[in-house]
mmCIF file of C-alpha atoms in Angstrom:
data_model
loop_
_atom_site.group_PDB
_atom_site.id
_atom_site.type_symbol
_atom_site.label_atom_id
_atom_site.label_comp_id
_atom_site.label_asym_id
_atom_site.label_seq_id
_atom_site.Cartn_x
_atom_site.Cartn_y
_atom_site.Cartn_z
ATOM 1 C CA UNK A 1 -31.688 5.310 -0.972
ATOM 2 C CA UNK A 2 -32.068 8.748 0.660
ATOM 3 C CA UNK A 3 -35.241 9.713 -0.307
ATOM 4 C CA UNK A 4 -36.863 5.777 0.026
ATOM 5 C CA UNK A 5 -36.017 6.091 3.995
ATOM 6 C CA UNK A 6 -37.409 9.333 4.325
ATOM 7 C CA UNK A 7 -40.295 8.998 1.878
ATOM 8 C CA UNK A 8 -42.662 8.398 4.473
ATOM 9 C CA UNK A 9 -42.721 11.419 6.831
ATOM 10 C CA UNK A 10 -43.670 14.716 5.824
ATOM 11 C CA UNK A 11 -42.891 16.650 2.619
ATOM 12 C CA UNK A 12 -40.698 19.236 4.833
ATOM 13 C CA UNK A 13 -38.651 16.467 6.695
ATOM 14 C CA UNK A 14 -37.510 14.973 3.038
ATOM 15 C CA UNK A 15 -36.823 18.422 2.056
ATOM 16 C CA UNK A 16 -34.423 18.524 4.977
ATOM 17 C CA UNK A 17 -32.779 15.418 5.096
ATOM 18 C CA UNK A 18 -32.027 15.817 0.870
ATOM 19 C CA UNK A 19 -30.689 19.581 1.974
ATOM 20 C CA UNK A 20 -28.495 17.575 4.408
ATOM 21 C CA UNK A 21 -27.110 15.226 1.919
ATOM 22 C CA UNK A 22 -26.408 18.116 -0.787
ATOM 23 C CA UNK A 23 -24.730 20.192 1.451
ATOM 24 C CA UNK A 24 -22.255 16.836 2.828
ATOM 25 C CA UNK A 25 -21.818 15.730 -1.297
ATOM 26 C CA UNK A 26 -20.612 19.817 -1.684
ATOM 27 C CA UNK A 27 -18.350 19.914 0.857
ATOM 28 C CA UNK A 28 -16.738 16.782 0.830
ATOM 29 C CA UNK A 29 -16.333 17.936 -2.831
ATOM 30 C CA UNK A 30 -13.856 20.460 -2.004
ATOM 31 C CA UNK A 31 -12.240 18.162 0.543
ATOM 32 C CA UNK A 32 -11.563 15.557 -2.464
ATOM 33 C CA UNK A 33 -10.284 18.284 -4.447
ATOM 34 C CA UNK A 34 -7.855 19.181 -1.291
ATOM 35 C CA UNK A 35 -6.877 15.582 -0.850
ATOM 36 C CA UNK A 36 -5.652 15.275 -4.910
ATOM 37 C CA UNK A 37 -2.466 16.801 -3.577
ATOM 38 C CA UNK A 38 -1.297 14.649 -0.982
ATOM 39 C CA UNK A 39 0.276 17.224 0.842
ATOM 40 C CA UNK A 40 -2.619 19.331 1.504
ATOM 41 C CA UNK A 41 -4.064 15.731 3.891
ATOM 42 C CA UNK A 42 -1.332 17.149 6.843
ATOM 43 C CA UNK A 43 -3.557 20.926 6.982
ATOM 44 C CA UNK A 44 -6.510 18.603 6.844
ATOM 45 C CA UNK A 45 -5.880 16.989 9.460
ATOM 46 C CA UNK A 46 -4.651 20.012 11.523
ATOM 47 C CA UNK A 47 -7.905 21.287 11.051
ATOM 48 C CA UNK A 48 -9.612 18.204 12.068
ATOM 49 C CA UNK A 49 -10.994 17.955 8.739
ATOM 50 C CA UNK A 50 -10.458 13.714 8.762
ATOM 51 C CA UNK A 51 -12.770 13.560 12.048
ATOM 52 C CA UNK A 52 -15.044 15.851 9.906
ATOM 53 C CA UNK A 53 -15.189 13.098 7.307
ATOM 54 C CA UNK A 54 -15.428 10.291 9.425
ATOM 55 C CA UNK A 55 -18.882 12.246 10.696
ATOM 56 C CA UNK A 56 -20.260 12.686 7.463
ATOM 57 C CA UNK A 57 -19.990 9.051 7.169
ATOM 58 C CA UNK A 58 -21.486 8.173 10.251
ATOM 59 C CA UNK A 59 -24.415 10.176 9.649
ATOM 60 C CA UNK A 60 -25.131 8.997 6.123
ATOM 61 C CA UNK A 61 -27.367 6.233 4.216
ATOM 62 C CA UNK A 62 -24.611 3.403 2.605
ATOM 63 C CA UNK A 63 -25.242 4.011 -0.967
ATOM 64 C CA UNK A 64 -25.940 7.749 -0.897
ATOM 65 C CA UNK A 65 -23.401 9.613 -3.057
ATOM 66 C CA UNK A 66 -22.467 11.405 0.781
ATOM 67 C CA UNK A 67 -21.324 7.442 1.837
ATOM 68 C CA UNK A 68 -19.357 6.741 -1.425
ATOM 69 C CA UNK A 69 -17.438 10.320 -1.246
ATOM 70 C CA UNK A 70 -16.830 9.830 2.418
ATOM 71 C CA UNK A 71 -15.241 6.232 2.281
ATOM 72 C CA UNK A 72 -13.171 7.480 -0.914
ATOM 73 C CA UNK A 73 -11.866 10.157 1.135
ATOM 74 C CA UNK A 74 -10.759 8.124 4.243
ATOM 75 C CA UNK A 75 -8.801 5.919 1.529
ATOM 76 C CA UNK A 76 -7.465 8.577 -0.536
ATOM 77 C CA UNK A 77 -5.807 10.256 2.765
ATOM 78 C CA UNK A 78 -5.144 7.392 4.648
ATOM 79 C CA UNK A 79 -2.027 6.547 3.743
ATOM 80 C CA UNK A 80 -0.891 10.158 5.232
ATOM 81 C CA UNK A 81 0.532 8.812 8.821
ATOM 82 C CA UNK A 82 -1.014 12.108 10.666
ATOM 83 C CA UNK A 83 -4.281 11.383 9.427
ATOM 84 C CA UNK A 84 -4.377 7.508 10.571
ATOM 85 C CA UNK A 85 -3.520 8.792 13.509
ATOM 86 C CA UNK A 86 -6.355 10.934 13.919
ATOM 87 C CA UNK A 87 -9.258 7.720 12.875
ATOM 88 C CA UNK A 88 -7.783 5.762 14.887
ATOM 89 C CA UNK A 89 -7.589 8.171 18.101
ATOM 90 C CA UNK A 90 -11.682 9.320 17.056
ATOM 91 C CA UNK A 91 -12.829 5.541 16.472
ATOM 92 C CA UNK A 92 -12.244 4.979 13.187
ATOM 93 C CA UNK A 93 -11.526 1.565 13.626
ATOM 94 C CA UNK A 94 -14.881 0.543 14.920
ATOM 95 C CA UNK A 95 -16.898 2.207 12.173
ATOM 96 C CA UNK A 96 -15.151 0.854 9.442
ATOM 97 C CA UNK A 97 -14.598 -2.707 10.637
ATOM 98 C CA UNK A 98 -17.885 -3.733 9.858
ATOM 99 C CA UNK A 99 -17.844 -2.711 6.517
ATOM 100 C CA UNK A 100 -15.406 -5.449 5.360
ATOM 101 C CA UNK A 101 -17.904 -7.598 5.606
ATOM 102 C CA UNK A 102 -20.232 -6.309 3.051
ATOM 103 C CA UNK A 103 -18.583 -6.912 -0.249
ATOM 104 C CA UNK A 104 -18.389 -4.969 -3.391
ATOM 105 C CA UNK A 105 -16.483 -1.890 -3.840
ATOM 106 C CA UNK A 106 -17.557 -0.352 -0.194
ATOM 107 C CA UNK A 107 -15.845 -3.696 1.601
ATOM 108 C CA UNK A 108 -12.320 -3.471 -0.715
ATOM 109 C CA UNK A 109 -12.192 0.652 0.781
ATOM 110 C CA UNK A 110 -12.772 -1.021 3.465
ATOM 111 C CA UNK A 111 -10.284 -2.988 3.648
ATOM 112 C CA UNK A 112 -7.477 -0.649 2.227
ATOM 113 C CA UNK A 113 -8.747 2.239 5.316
ATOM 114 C CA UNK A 114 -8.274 -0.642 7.736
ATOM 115 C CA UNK A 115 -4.674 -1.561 6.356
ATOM 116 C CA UNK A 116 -3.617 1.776 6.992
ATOM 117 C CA UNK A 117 -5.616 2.273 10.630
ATOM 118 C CA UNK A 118 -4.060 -0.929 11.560
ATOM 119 C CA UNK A 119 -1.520 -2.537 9.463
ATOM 120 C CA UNK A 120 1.168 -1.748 11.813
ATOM 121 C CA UNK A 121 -0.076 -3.126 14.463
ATOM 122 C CA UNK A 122 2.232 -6.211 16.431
ATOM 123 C CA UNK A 123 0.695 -9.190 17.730
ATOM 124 C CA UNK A 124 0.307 -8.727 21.757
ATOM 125 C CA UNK A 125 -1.271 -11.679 24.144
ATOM 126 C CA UNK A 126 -4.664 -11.923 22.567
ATOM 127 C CA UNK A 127 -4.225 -9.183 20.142
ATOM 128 C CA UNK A 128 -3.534 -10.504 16.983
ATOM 129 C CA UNK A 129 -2.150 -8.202 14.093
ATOM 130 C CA UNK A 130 -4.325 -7.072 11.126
ATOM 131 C CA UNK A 131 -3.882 -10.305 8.673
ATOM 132 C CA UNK A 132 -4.056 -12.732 11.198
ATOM 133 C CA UNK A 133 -7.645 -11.521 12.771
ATOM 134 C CA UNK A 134 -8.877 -10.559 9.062
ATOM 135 C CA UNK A 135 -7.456 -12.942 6.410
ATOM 136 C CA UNK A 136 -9.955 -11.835 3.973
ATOM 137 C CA UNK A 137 -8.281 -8.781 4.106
ATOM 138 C CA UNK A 138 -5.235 -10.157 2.422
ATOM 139 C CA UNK A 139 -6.814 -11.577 -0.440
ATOM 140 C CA UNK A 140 -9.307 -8.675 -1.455
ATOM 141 C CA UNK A 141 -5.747 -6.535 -1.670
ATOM 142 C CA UNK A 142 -3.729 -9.509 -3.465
ATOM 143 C CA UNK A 143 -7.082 -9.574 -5.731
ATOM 144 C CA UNK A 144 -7.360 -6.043 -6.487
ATOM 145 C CA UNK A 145 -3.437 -5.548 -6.793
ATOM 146 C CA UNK A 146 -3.361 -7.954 -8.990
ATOM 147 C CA UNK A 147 -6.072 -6.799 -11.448
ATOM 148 C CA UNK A 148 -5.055 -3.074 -11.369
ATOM 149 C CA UNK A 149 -1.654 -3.760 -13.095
ATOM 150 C CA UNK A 150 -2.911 -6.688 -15.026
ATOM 151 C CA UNK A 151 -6.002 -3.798 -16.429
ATOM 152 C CA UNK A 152 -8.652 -5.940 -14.710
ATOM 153 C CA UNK A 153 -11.598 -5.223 -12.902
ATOM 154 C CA UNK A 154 -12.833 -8.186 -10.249
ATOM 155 C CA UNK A 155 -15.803 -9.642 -7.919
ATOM 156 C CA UNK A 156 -17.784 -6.336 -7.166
ATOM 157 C CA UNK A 157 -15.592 -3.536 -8.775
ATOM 158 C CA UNK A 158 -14.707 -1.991 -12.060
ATOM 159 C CA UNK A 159 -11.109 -1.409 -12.910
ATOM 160 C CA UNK A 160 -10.641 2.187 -12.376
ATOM 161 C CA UNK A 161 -12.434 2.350 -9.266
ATOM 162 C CA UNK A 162 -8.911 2.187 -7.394
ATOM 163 C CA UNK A 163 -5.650 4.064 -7.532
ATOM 164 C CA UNK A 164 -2.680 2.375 -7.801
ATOM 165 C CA UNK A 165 -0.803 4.337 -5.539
ATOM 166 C CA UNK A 166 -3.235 3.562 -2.669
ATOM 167 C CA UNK A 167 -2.845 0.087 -3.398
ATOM 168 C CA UNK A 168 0.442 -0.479 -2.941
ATOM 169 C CA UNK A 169 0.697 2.222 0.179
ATOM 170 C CA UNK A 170 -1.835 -0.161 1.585
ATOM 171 C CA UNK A 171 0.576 -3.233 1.125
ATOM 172 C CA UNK A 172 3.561 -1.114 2.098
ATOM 173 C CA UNK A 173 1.661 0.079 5.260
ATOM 174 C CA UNK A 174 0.894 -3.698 6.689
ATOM 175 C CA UNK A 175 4.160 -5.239 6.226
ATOM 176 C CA UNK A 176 5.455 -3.082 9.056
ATOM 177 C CA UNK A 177 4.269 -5.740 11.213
ATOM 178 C CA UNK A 178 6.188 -8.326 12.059
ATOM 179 C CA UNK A 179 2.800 -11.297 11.201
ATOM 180 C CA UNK A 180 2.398 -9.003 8.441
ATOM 181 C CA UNK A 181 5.365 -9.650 6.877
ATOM 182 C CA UNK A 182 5.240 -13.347 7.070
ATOM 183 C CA UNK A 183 2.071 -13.833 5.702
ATOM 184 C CA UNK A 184 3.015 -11.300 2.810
ATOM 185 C CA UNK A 185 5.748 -12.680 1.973
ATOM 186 C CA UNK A 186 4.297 -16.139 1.375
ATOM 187 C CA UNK A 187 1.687 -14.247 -1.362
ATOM 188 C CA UNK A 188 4.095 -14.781 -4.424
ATOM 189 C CA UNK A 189 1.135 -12.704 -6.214
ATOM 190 C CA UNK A 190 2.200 -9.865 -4.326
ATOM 191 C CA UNK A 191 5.911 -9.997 -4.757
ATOM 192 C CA UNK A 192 5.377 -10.141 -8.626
ATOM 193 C CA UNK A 193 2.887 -6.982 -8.530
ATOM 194 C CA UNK A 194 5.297 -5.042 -6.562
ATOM 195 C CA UNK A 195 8.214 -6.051 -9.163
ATOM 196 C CA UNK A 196 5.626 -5.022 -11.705
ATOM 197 C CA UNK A 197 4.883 -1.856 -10.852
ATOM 198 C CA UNK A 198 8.680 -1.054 -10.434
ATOM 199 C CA UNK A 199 9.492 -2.691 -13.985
ATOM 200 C CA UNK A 200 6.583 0.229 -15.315
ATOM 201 C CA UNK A 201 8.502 2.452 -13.805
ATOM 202 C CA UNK A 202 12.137 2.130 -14.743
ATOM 203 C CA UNK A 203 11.316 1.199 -18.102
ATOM 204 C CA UNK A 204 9.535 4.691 -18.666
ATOM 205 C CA UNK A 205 5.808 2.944 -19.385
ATOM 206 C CA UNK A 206 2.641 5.137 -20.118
ATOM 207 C CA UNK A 207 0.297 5.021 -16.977
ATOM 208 C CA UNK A 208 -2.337 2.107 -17.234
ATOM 209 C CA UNK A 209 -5.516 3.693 -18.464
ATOM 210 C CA UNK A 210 -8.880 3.363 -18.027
ATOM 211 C CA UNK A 211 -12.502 3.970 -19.357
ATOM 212 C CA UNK A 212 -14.690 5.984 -16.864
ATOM 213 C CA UNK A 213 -17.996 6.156 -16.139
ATOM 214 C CA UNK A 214 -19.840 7.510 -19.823
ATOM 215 C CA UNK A 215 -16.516 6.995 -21.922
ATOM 216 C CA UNK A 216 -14.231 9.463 -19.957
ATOM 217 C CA UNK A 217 -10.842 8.508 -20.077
ATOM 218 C CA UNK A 218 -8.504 8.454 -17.068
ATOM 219 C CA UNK A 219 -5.528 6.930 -15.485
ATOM 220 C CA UNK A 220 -4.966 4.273 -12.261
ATOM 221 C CA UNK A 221 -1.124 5.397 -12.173
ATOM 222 C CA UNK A 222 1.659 3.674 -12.898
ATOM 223 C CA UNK A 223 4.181 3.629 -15.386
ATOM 224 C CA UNK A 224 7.703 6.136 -15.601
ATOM 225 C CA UNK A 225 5.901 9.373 -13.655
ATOM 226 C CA UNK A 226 4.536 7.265 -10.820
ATOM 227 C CA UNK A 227 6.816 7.774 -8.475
ATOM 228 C CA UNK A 228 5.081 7.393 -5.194
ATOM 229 C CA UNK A 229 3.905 3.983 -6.789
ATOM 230 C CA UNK A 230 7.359 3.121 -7.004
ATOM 231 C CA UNK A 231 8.901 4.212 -3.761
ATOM 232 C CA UNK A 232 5.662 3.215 -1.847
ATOM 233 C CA UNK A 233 6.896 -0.834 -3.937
ATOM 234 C CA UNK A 234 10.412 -0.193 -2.635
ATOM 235 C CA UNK A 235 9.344 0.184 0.989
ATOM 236 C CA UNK A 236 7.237 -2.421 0.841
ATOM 237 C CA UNK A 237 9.801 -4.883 -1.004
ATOM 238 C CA UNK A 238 12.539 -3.851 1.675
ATOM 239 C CA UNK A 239 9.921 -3.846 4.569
ATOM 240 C CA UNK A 240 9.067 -8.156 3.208
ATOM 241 C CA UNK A 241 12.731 -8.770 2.716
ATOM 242 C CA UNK A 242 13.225 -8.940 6.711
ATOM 243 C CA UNK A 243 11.036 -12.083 6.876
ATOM 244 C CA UNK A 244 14.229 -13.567 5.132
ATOM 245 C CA UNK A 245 16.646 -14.132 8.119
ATOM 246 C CA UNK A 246 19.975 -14.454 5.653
ATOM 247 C CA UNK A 247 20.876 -12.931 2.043
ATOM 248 C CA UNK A 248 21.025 -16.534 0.705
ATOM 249 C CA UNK A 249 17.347 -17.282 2.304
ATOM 250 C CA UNK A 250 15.734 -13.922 0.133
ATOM 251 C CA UNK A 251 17.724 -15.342 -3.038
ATOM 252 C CA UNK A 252 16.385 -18.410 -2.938
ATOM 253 C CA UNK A 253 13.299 -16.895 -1.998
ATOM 254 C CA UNK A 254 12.866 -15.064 -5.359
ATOM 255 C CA UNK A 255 14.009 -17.679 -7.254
ATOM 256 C CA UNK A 256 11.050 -19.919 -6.216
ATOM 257 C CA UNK A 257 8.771 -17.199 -6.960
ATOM 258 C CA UNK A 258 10.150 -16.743 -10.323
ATOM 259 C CA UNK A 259 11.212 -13.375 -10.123
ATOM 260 C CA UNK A 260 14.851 -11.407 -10.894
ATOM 261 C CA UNK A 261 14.645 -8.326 -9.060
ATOM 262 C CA UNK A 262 18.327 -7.774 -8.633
ATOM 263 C CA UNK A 263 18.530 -6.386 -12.210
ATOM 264 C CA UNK A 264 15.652 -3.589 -11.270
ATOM 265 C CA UNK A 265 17.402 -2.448 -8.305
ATOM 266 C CA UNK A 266 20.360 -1.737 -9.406
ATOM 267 C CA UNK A 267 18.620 0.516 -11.939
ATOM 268 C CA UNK A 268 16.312 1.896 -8.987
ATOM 269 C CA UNK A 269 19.460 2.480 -6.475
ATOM 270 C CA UNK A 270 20.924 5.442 -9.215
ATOM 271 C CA UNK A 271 17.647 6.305 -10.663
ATOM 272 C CA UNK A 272 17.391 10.173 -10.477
ATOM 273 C CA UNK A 273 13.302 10.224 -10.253
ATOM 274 C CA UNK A 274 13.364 9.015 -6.780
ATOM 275 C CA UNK A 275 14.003 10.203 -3.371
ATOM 276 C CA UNK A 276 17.135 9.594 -1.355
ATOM 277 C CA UNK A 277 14.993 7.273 0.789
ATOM 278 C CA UNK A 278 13.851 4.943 -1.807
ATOM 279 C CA UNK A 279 17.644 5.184 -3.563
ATOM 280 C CA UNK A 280 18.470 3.717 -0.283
ATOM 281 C CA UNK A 281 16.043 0.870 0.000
ATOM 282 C CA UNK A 282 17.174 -0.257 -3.187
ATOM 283 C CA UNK A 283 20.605 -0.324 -2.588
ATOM 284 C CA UNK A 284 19.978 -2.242 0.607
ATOM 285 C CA UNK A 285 17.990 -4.973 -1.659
ATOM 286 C CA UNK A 286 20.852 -4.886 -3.926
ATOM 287 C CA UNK A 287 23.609 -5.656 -2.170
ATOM 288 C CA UNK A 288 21.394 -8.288 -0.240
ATOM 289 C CA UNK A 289 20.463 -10.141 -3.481
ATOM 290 C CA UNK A 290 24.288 -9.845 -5.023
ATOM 291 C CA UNK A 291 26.115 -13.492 -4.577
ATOM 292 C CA UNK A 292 29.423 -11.951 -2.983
ATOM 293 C CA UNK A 293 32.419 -13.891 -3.616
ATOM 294 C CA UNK A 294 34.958 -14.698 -1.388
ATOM 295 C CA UNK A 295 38.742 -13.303 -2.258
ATOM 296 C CA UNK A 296 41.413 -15.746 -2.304
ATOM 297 C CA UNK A 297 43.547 -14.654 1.029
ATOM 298 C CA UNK A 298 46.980 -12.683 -0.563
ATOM 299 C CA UNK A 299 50.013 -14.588 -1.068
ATOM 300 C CA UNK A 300 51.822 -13.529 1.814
ATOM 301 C CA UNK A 301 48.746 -14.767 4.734
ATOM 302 C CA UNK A 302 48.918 -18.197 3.576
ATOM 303 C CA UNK A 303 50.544 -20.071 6.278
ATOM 304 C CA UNK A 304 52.289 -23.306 5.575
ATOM 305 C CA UNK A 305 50.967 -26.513 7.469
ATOM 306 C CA UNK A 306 53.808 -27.165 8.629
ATOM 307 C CA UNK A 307 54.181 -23.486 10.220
ATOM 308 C CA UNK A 308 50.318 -23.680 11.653
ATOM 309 C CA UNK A 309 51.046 -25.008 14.680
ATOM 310 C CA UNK A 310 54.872 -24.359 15.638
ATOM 311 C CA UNK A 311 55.014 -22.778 18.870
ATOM 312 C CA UNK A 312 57.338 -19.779 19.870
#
């Protein structure tokens, strides 16, 4: 795509612009390499190296290897609250928006950036939160979770070409808000990937693999190491379960949708892989989904009729 644009001016203006685009594919390079360990995305960031990113997108052709890397890195490290702090304070918003609309692979990062830039965001007057403006938002990530677990690719991607992790950080990151939550929670699709990818976990499952590009083999996550997957599902699960204004409402709830999670918690609430945080959220979903029965009051509170209403 690079060198059709430029093809017609001179021989030393192509020269340039394809020096341009090797040097951005090299050092974005390094950045991805950074941004494999998630906690290196908070020095990034300190450095301004997301706004760097977000330039190198700006200034390159959609479909040159530059584009791709860039819009892989703003997913990768968006889930890191510092950096979608940063996009959204340089303008992030407004240079990805447009690119749900496209399609393929580029409009699903697209959409995952955008649930991270904005996914918290309340309804306010006008404003309306994330799902509500952008309901095709909702069903590209209820289509993609879905066919990540499931070992599926869909309508413009390959499976492989997403993480798990960032999936479910994406979901995790929307229900915050308040709309959010109610139109999550009404995606039974959803609730049942979530419960998958904790039922991989607990149950010690291999990570779901994949066949790269040329026969390489690699992994989407998942399965009895993933535990970011997992505690990224908890949040998420505990984040819905507000929507439900009573314990009895979220039973019934999960009934409907076919799905016993009570069982899973109570193995996630002592499971020793996970943080103290996601023990927690667990626990909290347990004893909301337990029936509790009532105790019979002890012998000596029960008050004869006849004693109820004698006056002293």
């Amino acid at each position: 795509a690079l060198v059709a644009v430029v093809s017609s001016g001179s021989g030393e203006a192509r020269e340039k612009a394809l020096a341009r685009e090797t040097a951005r594919v090299k050092a974005l390079g390094i950045l991805w390499n950074l941004c494999l360990y998630h906690e290196n995305i908070e020095y990034l960031v300190c450095c301004n190296g997301m706004l760097v990113v977000l330039a190198a997108l700006q200034a390159s052709l959609r479909g040159s290897k530059s584009f791709q890397k860039s819009l892989t890195l703003l997913m990768v490290s968006g889930r890191n609250i510092s950096a979608a702090h940063a996009l959204v304070e340089a303008g992030g918003v407004d240079v990805i928006s447009p690119l749900l609309d496209v399609g393929g692979v580029d409009g699903i990062k697209a959409a995952i950036i955008l649930s991270f830039l904005l996914g918290n965001d309340e309804s306010k007057g006008t404003h309306l939160s994330l799902l509500e403006s952008k309901p095709q938002l909702g069903d590209l990530l209820e289509s993609i979770f879905n066919n990540t677990v499931n070992g599926l690719g869909g309508d413009g991607y390959e499976f492989g070409n997403f993480d798990l992790v960032v999936i479910v950080a994406a979901i995790a990151s929307m229900a915050i808000s308040d709309k959010n939550k109610a139109i999550l929670s009404q995606r039974p699709r959803i609730l049942r990937c979530l419960f998958q990818v904790l039922s991989l976990f607990v149950d010690d499952a291999p990570p779901i693999p994949y066949r790269g590009i040329g026969g390489f083999g690699g992994i989407v996550g998942g399965g009895g190491q993933d535990m970011e997957s997992a505690e990224y599902a908890i949040e998420a699960l505990q984040l819905l379960s507000f929507v439900s204004e009573n314990d009895a409402d979220l039973r019934q709830h999960y009934k409907v949708i076919g799905v016993d999670i009570l069982p899973l918690m109570k193995r996630l609430a002592i499971h020793n892989k996970l943080s103290k945080d996601a023990k927690q959220g667990a626990q909290y979903l347990k004893n909301r989904l337990e029936e509790k029965s009532v105790p019979p009051p002890a012998v000596d509170t029960i008050i004869p009729p006849e004693m109820a209403y004698k006056k002293h």
